[in-house]
Amino acid sequence: KIVKILGREILDSRGTPTVEVEIWTDFGGYGVAKVPSGASTGANEALELRDEDAKRYNGKGVSKAVVNVNTKIAPKLMGMEVQDQLELDRTMIALDGTEFKKNLGANAILGVSLAAARAAADELEMPLWKYMGGVSGHKLPVPMLNVINGGEHADSAIDFQEFMIMPVGAKTFSQALQWASETFQALKSLLKSKGDITAVGDEGGFAPHFSWAYKKEDLASFQAKTPAEVALDLLVEAIKKAGYKAGKDGIMIAMDCASSELYLSDKKYHFKKIEARTGKKWSITTDEMIKYLEKLVSKYPIISIEDGLAESDWAGFTKLNAAIGDKVQIVGDDLYTTNPKYIKEGILKKASNSTLIKLNQIGTLTETIEAIQMTQKAGWTAVVSHRSGETEDSTIADIAVAFNAGQIKTGSMSRSDRIAKYNRLLQIESELGKNAKYDGLASFYNLNL
Ligand code: PGA
Ligand code: ZN
C-alpha cells in the first residue's frame, strides 16, 4: 500500500523545471519518476501545467503541479494498493475531471503514475520491464537515432526537425548501438571536414548550417537541392564512411518532419529557414508536400516518416499513407498525441500505419498502454518516444521492451539524457540474456519490404 508520495520541482535537459515524484509503500517499495517535456507539441496534448509566473523561470516553473501532487493527489491515493495501476490512474483521472487533465496537470499525474509503477516493481523485486510486460515482453527495440536536428530543436539550416538512423540490419541491440555510434562519429568528422559546425541540438544531434552546400543563397539554389536533401546525402555518406550499407541490410533513415510547425493559416507548408536565408517566401501545398516526400523516398533509403503533414491535415495524411504507406512507415505524432480517441479515428481513416507513443502527451501509464495496444491490434507499429526536454529517467526503455514495441526513438549518440535510455536497454538486453530478441527490419512487420 502507498504510504508516502512526494513531488518536487527539478530541472530537465534544457534547464527548464519539470516534475519529479517519489512514492514509498508499506512493503518497502520505492519508486521515483521524472517527467519529460516537449517543444514542438501537438495541439491536443494533455496539459503540461506551468506556473505562468514571470518572476520564476520565465513563467515555466511547475510549483503548482508539485502542489497538486502533494496536496491533492497524495491524500487521495494514500493507502491504495500500489500494484493496482489501473485504479490509481482512474482515480487521478476522475480527481482531475477534465478531458485534457487541465486541473491537476498531466505532468503532475504522469509523475505519480510512473513512480507508482516503479514502486510496485520494486516491492516485487522485479525489473520494471518485467513487471509491466509480464511473460510477453522480450523484444529489444530498433533505435531511431536523431543525429541531425532542425526545426524547433536547433538553429540549423533545416526546416524538417529530425533526421534519424535506424540500424535495421544489426543482429542484436548492442550491435545496433555500436553501428549507430560509429556512424555518429563518421558524421561528425564529415561535418568537420566541410568546415561546418558540430554543435548539437536539443536531442544531441548535429545542427549544421550547410553553407558549404550552397554557392548562392538564393531560392533557386535551395529549391534545386533542399537542405533536407543535403542532410540525407550526408547521412548516406556517413553510414558508408562508418563501413555500413545504407539500406535494408545495414542502416536506414527515418525523418520527423514535424510539419505542424510549418503549416500556417493559408494551409500551406512554409520552409521558414529557407525563407529566412533567401529573403523570399517559399511555401507548398499538401499535394506538393506529398510529392516532395515521395521524391525523397525514391532517392534515399528512408524507412519511416513522422508527421510528414500537419496535425490538422487529416485528409492529407490519408493521401500520403495511400501513396507510400505500403513501403514506408507513416508515423502520427502530433496527429494522435498518444490519445486512443484520435488513434481510433486514424485507424478508421487509414491516416497512417504507425503511432508515436509519448507518455506525457496523454498523462498516465494506463492510457499509454491502451494507446500502444490499440495501435498494435490495428496491425500498425508503435514507436515509443522521448521528448526533446528529457531527464535521466529511462522508463521509456522499459516500456518499449515490456510491450514489444519494436522501435524506440530517444535521441542521438550524445547527451546523457538520451544515452541513459540506450544504457538502460543494454542492461535489459543482458537481463534477458538468450531470450533477448532484436527484430531489426522485421520490426516493420506491416510494410512490404
Ligand atoms: P518534442 O519533439 O518533444 O519537442 O515534441 C519530438 C517530436 O516531435 O517527436
Ligand atoms: Zn514528432
PDB file of C-alpha atoms in Angstrom, residues 5-243:
ATOM      1  CA  ILE A   5       4.016  10.428  -2.082  1.00  0.00           C
ATOM      2  CA  LEU A   6       6.367  13.345  -2.509  1.00  0.00           C
ATOM      3  CA  GLY A   7       6.560  15.647  -5.524  1.00  0.00           C
ATOM      4  CA  ARG A   8       9.238  18.250  -6.198  1.00  0.00           C
ATOM      5  CA  GLU A   9      10.385  20.647  -8.875  1.00  0.00           C
ATOM      6  CA  ILE A  10      13.547  19.520 -10.676  1.00  0.00           C
ATOM      7  CA  LEU A  11      15.191  20.522 -13.982  1.00  0.00           C
ATOM      8  CA  ASP A  12      15.135  18.901 -17.406  1.00  0.00           C
ATOM      9  CA  SER A  13      17.818  18.728 -20.106  1.00  0.00           C
ATOM     10  CA  ARG A  14      17.073  22.304 -21.187  1.00  0.00           C
ATOM     11  CA  GLY A  15      17.361  23.585 -17.606  1.00  0.00           C
ATOM     12  CA  THR A  16      13.607  24.062 -17.531  1.00  0.00           C
ATOM     13  CA  PRO A  17      11.621  22.959 -14.470  1.00  0.00           C
ATOM     14  CA  THR A  18       9.792  19.661 -14.515  1.00  0.00           C
ATOM     15  CA  VAL A  19       8.089  17.362 -12.007  1.00  0.00           C
ATOM     16  CA  GLU A  20       9.713  14.546 -10.041  1.00  0.00           C
ATOM     17  CA  VAL A  21       7.638  12.225  -7.852  1.00  0.00           C
ATOM     18  CA  GLU A  22       8.761   9.701  -5.218  1.00  0.00           C
ATOM     19  CA  ILE A  23       6.493   7.000  -3.809  1.00  0.00           C
ATOM     20  CA  TRP A  24       7.020   4.681  -0.832  1.00  0.00           C
ATOM     21  CA  THR A  25       4.963   1.607   0.109  1.00  0.00           C
ATOM     22  CA  ASP A  26       4.433  -0.286   3.355  1.00  0.00           C
ATOM     23  CA  PHE A  27       6.285  -3.318   1.960  1.00  0.00           C
ATOM     24  CA  GLY A  28       9.420  -1.284   1.385  1.00  0.00           C
ATOM     25  CA  GLY A  29       8.732  -0.456  -2.263  1.00  0.00           C
ATOM     26  CA  TYR A  30      10.234   2.756  -3.569  1.00  0.00           C
ATOM     27  CA  GLY A  31       9.780   4.418  -6.937  1.00  0.00           C
ATOM     28  CA  VAL A  32      10.864   7.702  -8.477  1.00  0.00           C
ATOM     29  CA  ALA A  33       9.858   9.195 -11.834  1.00  0.00           C
ATOM     30  CA  LYS A  34      10.830  12.351 -13.702  1.00  0.00           C
ATOM     31  CA  VAL A  35       8.509  13.818 -16.326  1.00  0.00           C
ATOM     32  CA  PRO A  36       9.734  14.904 -19.807  1.00  0.00           C
ATOM     33  CA  SER A  37       8.618  17.971 -21.777  1.00  0.00           C
ATOM     34  CA  GLY A  38       8.168  18.737 -25.492  1.00  0.00           C
ATOM     35  CA  ALA A  39       8.980  21.838 -27.575  1.00  0.00           C
ATOM     36  CA  SER A  40       7.111  21.120 -30.808  1.00  0.00           C
ATOM     37  CA  THR A  41       3.987  19.995 -29.022  1.00  0.00           C
ATOM     38  CA  GLY A  42       0.759  18.767 -30.580  1.00  0.00           C
ATOM     39  CA  ALA A  43      -2.336  20.920 -30.101  1.00  0.00           C
ATOM     40  CA  ASN A  44      -4.269  18.083 -28.438  1.00  0.00           C
ATOM     41  CA  GLU A  45      -1.709  17.054 -25.856  1.00  0.00           C
ATOM     42  CA  ALA A  46      -2.801  16.759 -22.233  1.00  0.00           C
ATOM     43  CA  LEU A  47      -1.988  19.944 -20.338  1.00  0.00           C
ATOM     44  CA  GLU A  48       1.530  20.479 -19.040  1.00  0.00           C
ATOM     45  CA  LEU A  49       0.733  22.681 -16.053  1.00  0.00           C
ATOM     46  CA  ARG A  50       3.158  25.591 -15.706  1.00  0.00           C
ATOM     47  CA  ASP A  51       3.019  28.408 -13.147  1.00  0.00           C
ATOM     48  CA  GLU A  52       2.920  31.266 -15.697  1.00  0.00           C
ATOM     49  CA  ASP A  53       4.616  33.365 -13.013  1.00  0.00           C
ATOM     50  CA  ALA A  54       7.058  35.532 -14.975  1.00  0.00           C
ATOM     51  CA  LYS A  55       9.203  36.101 -11.869  1.00  0.00           C
ATOM     52  CA  ARG A  56      10.270  32.447 -11.753  1.00  0.00           C
ATOM     53  CA  TYR A  57      11.912  30.561 -14.650  1.00  0.00           C
ATOM     54  CA  ASN A  58      10.272  32.913 -17.178  1.00  0.00           C
ATOM     55  CA  GLY A  59       6.881  31.551 -16.215  1.00  0.00           C
ATOM     56  CA  LYS A  60       7.920  27.927 -16.689  1.00  0.00           C
ATOM     57  CA  GLY A  61       8.007  26.862 -13.027  1.00  0.00           C
ATOM     58  CA  VAL A  62       5.977  23.777 -12.111  1.00  0.00           C
ATOM     59  CA  SER A  63       5.362  24.533  -8.432  1.00  0.00           C
ATOM     60  CA  LYS A  64       1.583  24.429  -8.961  1.00  0.00           C
ATOM     61  CA  ALA A  65       1.829  20.930 -10.429  1.00  0.00           C
ATOM     62  CA  VAL A  66       4.021  19.895  -7.482  1.00  0.00           C
ATOM     63  CA  VAL A  67       1.497  21.319  -5.015  1.00  0.00           C
ATOM     64  CA  ASN A  68      -1.184  19.297  -6.820  1.00  0.00           C
ATOM     65  CA  VAL A  69       0.869  16.127  -6.313  1.00  0.00           C
ATOM     66  CA  ASN A  70       1.462  16.805  -2.632  1.00  0.00           C
ATOM     67  CA  THR A  71      -1.873  18.231  -1.526  1.00  0.00           C
ATOM     68  CA  LYS A  72      -4.493  16.866  -3.929  1.00  0.00           C
ATOM     69  CA  ILE A  73      -3.250  13.581  -5.415  1.00  0.00           C
ATOM     70  CA  ALA A  74      -1.248  12.267  -2.432  1.00  0.00           C
ATOM     71  CA  PRO A  75      -4.115  12.338   0.129  1.00  0.00           C
ATOM     72  CA  LYS A  76      -6.428  10.642  -2.372  1.00  0.00           C
ATOM     73  CA  LEU A  77      -4.035   7.763  -3.200  1.00  0.00           C
ATOM     74  CA  MET A  78      -2.749   7.218   0.330  1.00  0.00           C
ATOM     75  CA  GLY A  79      -3.360   3.629   1.467  1.00  0.00           C
ATOM     76  CA  MET A  80      -4.207   2.421  -2.029  1.00  0.00           C
ATOM     77  CA  GLU A  81      -2.637  -0.747  -3.450  1.00  0.00           C
ATOM     78  CA  VAL A  82       0.423   0.334  -5.454  1.00  0.00           C
ATOM     79  CA  GLN A  83       0.144  -2.618  -7.825  1.00  0.00           C
ATOM     80  CA  ASP A  84      -3.347  -1.591  -8.898  1.00  0.00           C
ATOM     81  CA  GLN A  85      -2.102   0.751 -11.625  1.00  0.00           C
ATOM     82  CA  LEU A  86      -5.484   0.908 -13.334  1.00  0.00           C
ATOM     83  CA  GLU A  87      -7.272   2.019 -10.168  1.00  0.00           C
ATOM     84  CA  LEU A  88      -4.572   4.575  -9.318  1.00  0.00           C
ATOM     85  CA  ASP A  89      -4.722   6.097 -12.795  1.00  0.00           C
ATOM     86  CA  ARG A  90      -8.527   6.050 -12.869  1.00  0.00           C
ATOM     87  CA  THR A  91      -8.649   7.788  -9.502  1.00  0.00           C
ATOM     88  CA  MET A  92      -6.360  10.571 -10.725  1.00  0.00           C
ATOM     89  CA  ILE A  93      -8.289  10.950 -13.987  1.00  0.00           C
ATOM     90  CA  ALA A  94     -11.540  11.261 -12.007  1.00  0.00           C
ATOM     91  CA  LEU A  95      -9.988  13.657  -9.491  1.00  0.00           C
ATOM     92  CA  ASP A  96      -8.852  15.874 -12.363  1.00  0.00           C
ATOM     93  CA  GLY A  97     -12.224  15.629 -14.069  1.00  0.00           C
ATOM     94  CA  THR A  98     -11.248  17.186 -17.425  1.00  0.00           C
ATOM     95  CA  GLU A  99     -10.520  15.584 -20.789  1.00  0.00           C
ATOM     96  CA  PHE A 100      -7.037  17.050 -21.117  1.00  0.00           C
ATOM     97  CA  LYS A 101      -6.020  16.919 -17.434  1.00  0.00           C
ATOM     98  CA  LYS A 102      -6.293  20.672 -17.114  1.00  0.00           C
ATOM     99  CA  ASN A 103      -6.918  20.811 -13.364  1.00  0.00           C
ATOM    100  CA  LEU A 104      -4.084  18.768 -11.926  1.00  0.00           C
ATOM    101  CA  GLY A 105      -1.756  18.877 -14.940  1.00  0.00           C
ATOM    102  CA  ALA A 106      -0.585  15.861 -16.955  1.00  0.00           C
ATOM    103  CA  ASN A 107       2.921  16.466 -15.598  1.00  0.00           C
ATOM    104  CA  ALA A 108       1.664  16.002 -12.027  1.00  0.00           C
ATOM    105  CA  ILE A 109      -0.435  12.937 -12.893  1.00  0.00           C
ATOM    106  CA  LEU A 110       2.200  11.200 -15.046  1.00  0.00           C
ATOM    107  CA  GLY A 111       4.869  11.654 -12.362  1.00  0.00           C
ATOM    108  CA  VAL A 112       2.680   9.825  -9.849  1.00  0.00           C
ATOM    109  CA  SER A 113       1.553   7.203 -12.355  1.00  0.00           C
ATOM    110  CA  LEU A 114       5.115   6.205 -13.296  1.00  0.00           C
ATOM    111  CA  ALA A 115       6.525   6.449  -9.766  1.00  0.00           C
ATOM    112  CA  ALA A 116       3.755   4.057  -8.670  1.00  0.00           C
ATOM    113  CA  ALA A 117       4.714   1.515 -11.348  1.00  0.00           C
ATOM    114  CA  ARG A 118       8.336   1.728 -10.233  1.00  0.00           C
ATOM    115  CA  ALA A 119       7.406   1.344  -6.557  1.00  0.00           C
ATOM    116  CA  ALA A 120       5.254  -1.688  -7.414  1.00  0.00           C
ATOM    117  CA  ALA A 121       8.087  -3.303  -9.391  1.00  0.00           C
ATOM    118  CA  ASP A 122      10.476  -2.553  -6.549  1.00  0.00           C
ATOM    119  CA  GLU A 123       8.109  -4.085  -3.993  1.00  0.00           C
ATOM    120  CA  LEU A 124       8.027  -7.265  -6.110  1.00  0.00           C
ATOM    121  CA  GLU A 125      11.791  -7.061  -6.655  1.00  0.00           C
ATOM    122  CA  MET A 126      11.256  -7.165 -10.412  1.00  0.00           C
ATOM    123  CA  PRO A 127      12.803  -5.094 -13.170  1.00  0.00           C
ATOM    124  CA  LEU A 128      10.282  -2.537 -14.435  1.00  0.00           C
ATOM    125  CA  TRP A 129      10.003  -4.061 -17.933  1.00  0.00           C
ATOM    126  CA  LYS A 130       9.204  -7.468 -16.469  1.00  0.00           C
ATOM    127  CA  TYR A 131       6.642  -6.046 -14.045  1.00  0.00           C
ATOM    128  CA  MET A 132       4.842  -4.173 -16.825  1.00  0.00           C
ATOM    129  CA  GLY A 133       5.221  -6.736 -19.596  1.00  0.00           C
ATOM    130  CA  GLY A 134       4.694  -9.955 -17.690  1.00  0.00           C
ATOM    131  CA  VAL A 135       5.654 -13.016 -19.681  1.00  0.00           C
ATOM    132  CA  SER A 136       5.379 -11.339 -23.067  1.00  0.00           C
ATOM    133  CA  GLY A 137       7.954  -8.541 -23.091  1.00  0.00           C
ATOM    134  CA  HIS A 138      11.231  -9.643 -24.627  1.00  0.00           C
ATOM    135  CA  LYS A 139      11.891  -7.556 -27.735  1.00  0.00           C
ATOM    136  CA  LEU A 140      14.686  -5.017 -27.774  1.00  0.00           C
ATOM    137  CA  PRO A 141      13.613  -2.089 -29.946  1.00  0.00           C
ATOM    138  CA  VAL A 142      15.349  -0.892 -33.100  1.00  0.00           C
ATOM    139  CA  PRO A 143      16.653   2.535 -32.107  1.00  0.00           C
ATOM    140  CA  MET A 144      15.708   5.560 -34.171  1.00  0.00           C
ATOM    141  CA  LEU A 145      18.622   7.915 -33.508  1.00  0.00           C
ATOM    142  CA  ASN A 146      18.160  11.580 -34.258  1.00  0.00           C
ATOM    143  CA  VAL A 147      21.626  12.568 -35.493  1.00  0.00           C
ATOM    144  CA  ILE A 148      20.756  15.741 -37.429  1.00  0.00           C
ATOM    145  CA  ASN A 149      18.476  18.253 -35.705  1.00  0.00           C
ATOM    146  CA  GLY A 150      16.487  21.016 -37.338  1.00  0.00           C
ATOM    147  CA  GLY A 151      13.121  22.727 -36.965  1.00  0.00           C
ATOM    148  CA  GLU A 152      12.277  23.949 -33.489  1.00  0.00           C
ATOM    149  CA  HIS A 153      15.081  21.907 -31.938  1.00  0.00           C
ATOM    150  CA  ALA A 154      18.142  23.607 -33.369  1.00  0.00           C
ATOM    151  CA  ASP A 155      19.459  26.721 -35.075  1.00  0.00           C
ATOM    152  CA  SER A 156      20.388  24.673 -38.115  1.00  0.00           C
ATOM    153  CA  ALA A 157      19.632  25.180 -41.805  1.00  0.00           C
ATOM    154  CA  ILE A 158      16.866  22.576 -41.985  1.00  0.00           C
ATOM    155  CA  ASP A 159      13.121  23.058 -41.661  1.00  0.00           C
ATOM    156  CA  PHE A 160      12.413  19.375 -41.019  1.00  0.00           C
ATOM    157  CA  GLN A 161      13.014  18.615 -37.363  1.00  0.00           C
ATOM    158  CA  GLU A 162      14.779  15.245 -37.279  1.00  0.00           C
ATOM    159  CA  PHE A 163      16.978  13.042 -39.433  1.00  0.00           C
ATOM    160  CA  MET A 164      17.464   9.673 -37.798  1.00  0.00           C
ATOM    161  CA  ILE A 165      19.405   6.496 -38.429  1.00  0.00           C
ATOM    162  CA  MET A 166      17.973   3.023 -37.792  1.00  0.00           C
ATOM    163  CA  PRO A 167      20.396   0.073 -37.745  1.00  0.00           C
ATOM    164  CA  VAL A 168      17.816  -2.386 -39.112  1.00  0.00           C
ATOM    165  CA  GLY A 169      20.462  -4.815 -40.360  1.00  0.00           C
ATOM    166  CA  ALA A 170      22.124  -5.357 -36.979  1.00  0.00           C
ATOM    167  CA  LYS A 171      21.699  -8.731 -35.302  1.00  0.00           C
ATOM    168  CA  THR A 172      21.402  -7.504 -31.715  1.00  0.00           C
ATOM    169  CA  PHE A 173      20.513  -4.295 -29.903  1.00  0.00           C
ATOM    170  CA  SER A 174      24.070  -3.781 -28.674  1.00  0.00           C
ATOM    171  CA  GLN A 175      25.387  -4.210 -32.198  1.00  0.00           C
ATOM    172  CA  ALA A 176      22.823  -1.655 -33.406  1.00  0.00           C
ATOM    173  CA  LEU A 177      24.172   0.855 -30.881  1.00  0.00           C
ATOM    174  CA  GLN A 178      27.747   0.197 -31.959  1.00  0.00           C
ATOM    175  CA  TRP A 179      26.849   0.842 -35.614  1.00  0.00           C
ATOM    176  CA  ALA A 180      24.970   3.996 -34.635  1.00  0.00           C
ATOM    177  CA  SER A 181      27.812   5.334 -32.529  1.00  0.00           C
ATOM    178  CA  GLU A 182      30.342   4.751 -35.320  1.00  0.00           C
ATOM    179  CA  THR A 183      28.044   6.437 -37.824  1.00  0.00           C
ATOM    180  CA  PHE A 184      27.554   9.406 -35.489  1.00  0.00           C
ATOM    181  CA  GLN A 185      31.335   9.817 -35.225  1.00  0.00           C
ATOM    182  CA  ALA A 186      31.712   9.479 -39.007  1.00  0.00           C
ATOM    183  CA  LEU A 187      29.077  12.182 -39.474  1.00  0.00           C
ATOM    184  CA  LYS A 188      30.955  14.433 -37.091  1.00  0.00           C
ATOM    185  CA  SER A 189      34.208  14.088 -38.994  1.00  0.00           C
ATOM    186  CA  LEU A 190      32.399  14.673 -42.309  1.00  0.00           C
ATOM    187  CA  LEU A 191      30.897  17.895 -40.993  1.00  0.00           C
ATOM    188  CA  LYS A 192      34.296  18.970 -39.663  1.00  0.00           C
ATOM    189  CA  SER A 193      35.956  18.277 -42.997  1.00  0.00           C
ATOM    190  CA  LYS A 194      33.409  20.535 -44.689  1.00  0.00           C
ATOM    191  CA  GLY A 195      34.055  23.305 -42.173  1.00  0.00           C
ATOM    192  CA  ASP A 196      30.529  23.013 -40.774  1.00  0.00           C
ATOM    193  CA  ILE A 197      29.657  23.331 -37.105  1.00  0.00           C
ATOM    194  CA  THR A 198      29.493  20.215 -34.916  1.00  0.00           C
ATOM    195  CA  ALA A 199      27.483  21.752 -32.082  1.00  0.00           C
ATOM    196  CA  VAL A 200      24.429  19.692 -31.140  1.00  0.00           C
ATOM    197  CA  GLY A 201      20.708  20.461 -30.793  1.00  0.00           C
ATOM    198  CA  ASP A 202      18.255  19.568 -28.038  1.00  0.00           C
ATOM    199  CA  GLU A 203      18.273  15.843 -28.757  1.00  0.00           C
ATOM    200  CA  GLY A 204      22.017  15.535 -29.177  1.00  0.00           C
ATOM    201  CA  GLY A 205      22.127  15.515 -32.981  1.00  0.00           C
ATOM    202  CA  PHE A 206      24.238  17.881 -35.041  1.00  0.00           C
ATOM    203  CA  ALA A 207      22.790  21.214 -36.094  1.00  0.00           C
ATOM    204  CA  PRO A 208      24.709  22.013 -39.303  1.00  0.00           C
ATOM    205  CA  HIS A 209      24.496  25.242 -41.251  1.00  0.00           C
ATOM    206  CA  PHE A 210      25.296  23.800 -44.715  1.00  0.00           C
ATOM    207  CA  SER A 211      26.973  26.995 -46.023  1.00  0.00           C
ATOM    208  CA  TRP A 212      29.358  24.755 -47.995  1.00  0.00           C
ATOM    209  CA  ALA A 213      26.443  23.175 -49.856  1.00  0.00           C
ATOM    210  CA  TYR A 214      25.255  26.421 -51.447  1.00  0.00           C
ATOM    211  CA  LYS A 215      27.312  28.717 -53.652  1.00  0.00           C
ATOM    212  CA  LYS A 216      24.480  31.197 -53.799  1.00  0.00           C
ATOM    213  CA  GLU A 217      21.972  31.707 -51.005  1.00  0.00           C
ATOM    214  CA  ASP A 218      19.052  32.225 -53.358  1.00  0.00           C
ATOM    215  CA  LEU A 219      15.723  30.444 -53.631  1.00  0.00           C
ATOM    216  CA  ALA A 220      16.613  28.648 -56.863  1.00  0.00           C
ATOM    217  CA  SER A 221      19.659  27.000 -55.239  1.00  0.00           C
ATOM    218  CA  PHE A 222      17.639  25.877 -52.228  1.00  0.00           C
ATOM    219  CA  GLN A 223      14.862  24.555 -54.454  1.00  0.00           C
ATOM    220  CA  ALA A 224      17.337  22.680 -56.661  1.00  0.00           C
ATOM    221  CA  LYS A 225      18.648  20.870 -53.606  1.00  0.00           C
ATOM    222  CA  THR A 226      16.802  21.375 -50.359  1.00  0.00           C
ATOM    223  CA  PRO A 227      18.616  21.346 -47.001  1.00  0.00           C
ATOM    224  CA  ALA A 228      16.751  18.095 -46.248  1.00  0.00           C
ATOM    225  CA  GLU A 229      18.415  16.506 -49.289  1.00  0.00           C
ATOM    226  CA  VAL A 230      21.800  17.809 -48.196  1.00  0.00           C
ATOM    227  CA  ALA A 231      21.164  16.219 -44.781  1.00  0.00           C
ATOM    228  CA  LEU A 232      20.091  12.908 -46.355  1.00  0.00           C
ATOM    229  CA  ASP A 233      23.156  12.851 -48.645  1.00  0.00           C
ATOM    230  CA  LEU A 234      25.364  13.449 -45.630  1.00  0.00           C
ATOM    231  CA  LEU A 235      23.726  10.629 -43.692  1.00  0.00           C
ATOM    232  CA  VAL A 236      24.226   8.160 -46.526  1.00  0.00           C
ATOM    233  CA  GLU A 237      27.861   9.257 -46.779  1.00  0.00           C
ATOM    234  CA  ALA A 238      28.357   8.917 -43.014  1.00  0.00           C
ATOM    235  CA  ILE A 239      26.811   5.438 -42.948  1.00  0.00           C
ATOM    236  CA  LYS A 240      29.188   4.311 -45.722  1.00  0.00           C
ATOM    237  CA  LYS A 241      32.181   6.023 -44.158  1.00  0.00           C
ATOM    238  CA  ALA A 242      31.481   4.106 -40.947  1.00  0.00           C
ATOM    239  CA  GLY A 243      31.648   0.903 -43.002  1.00  0.00           C
TER     240      GLY A 243
END
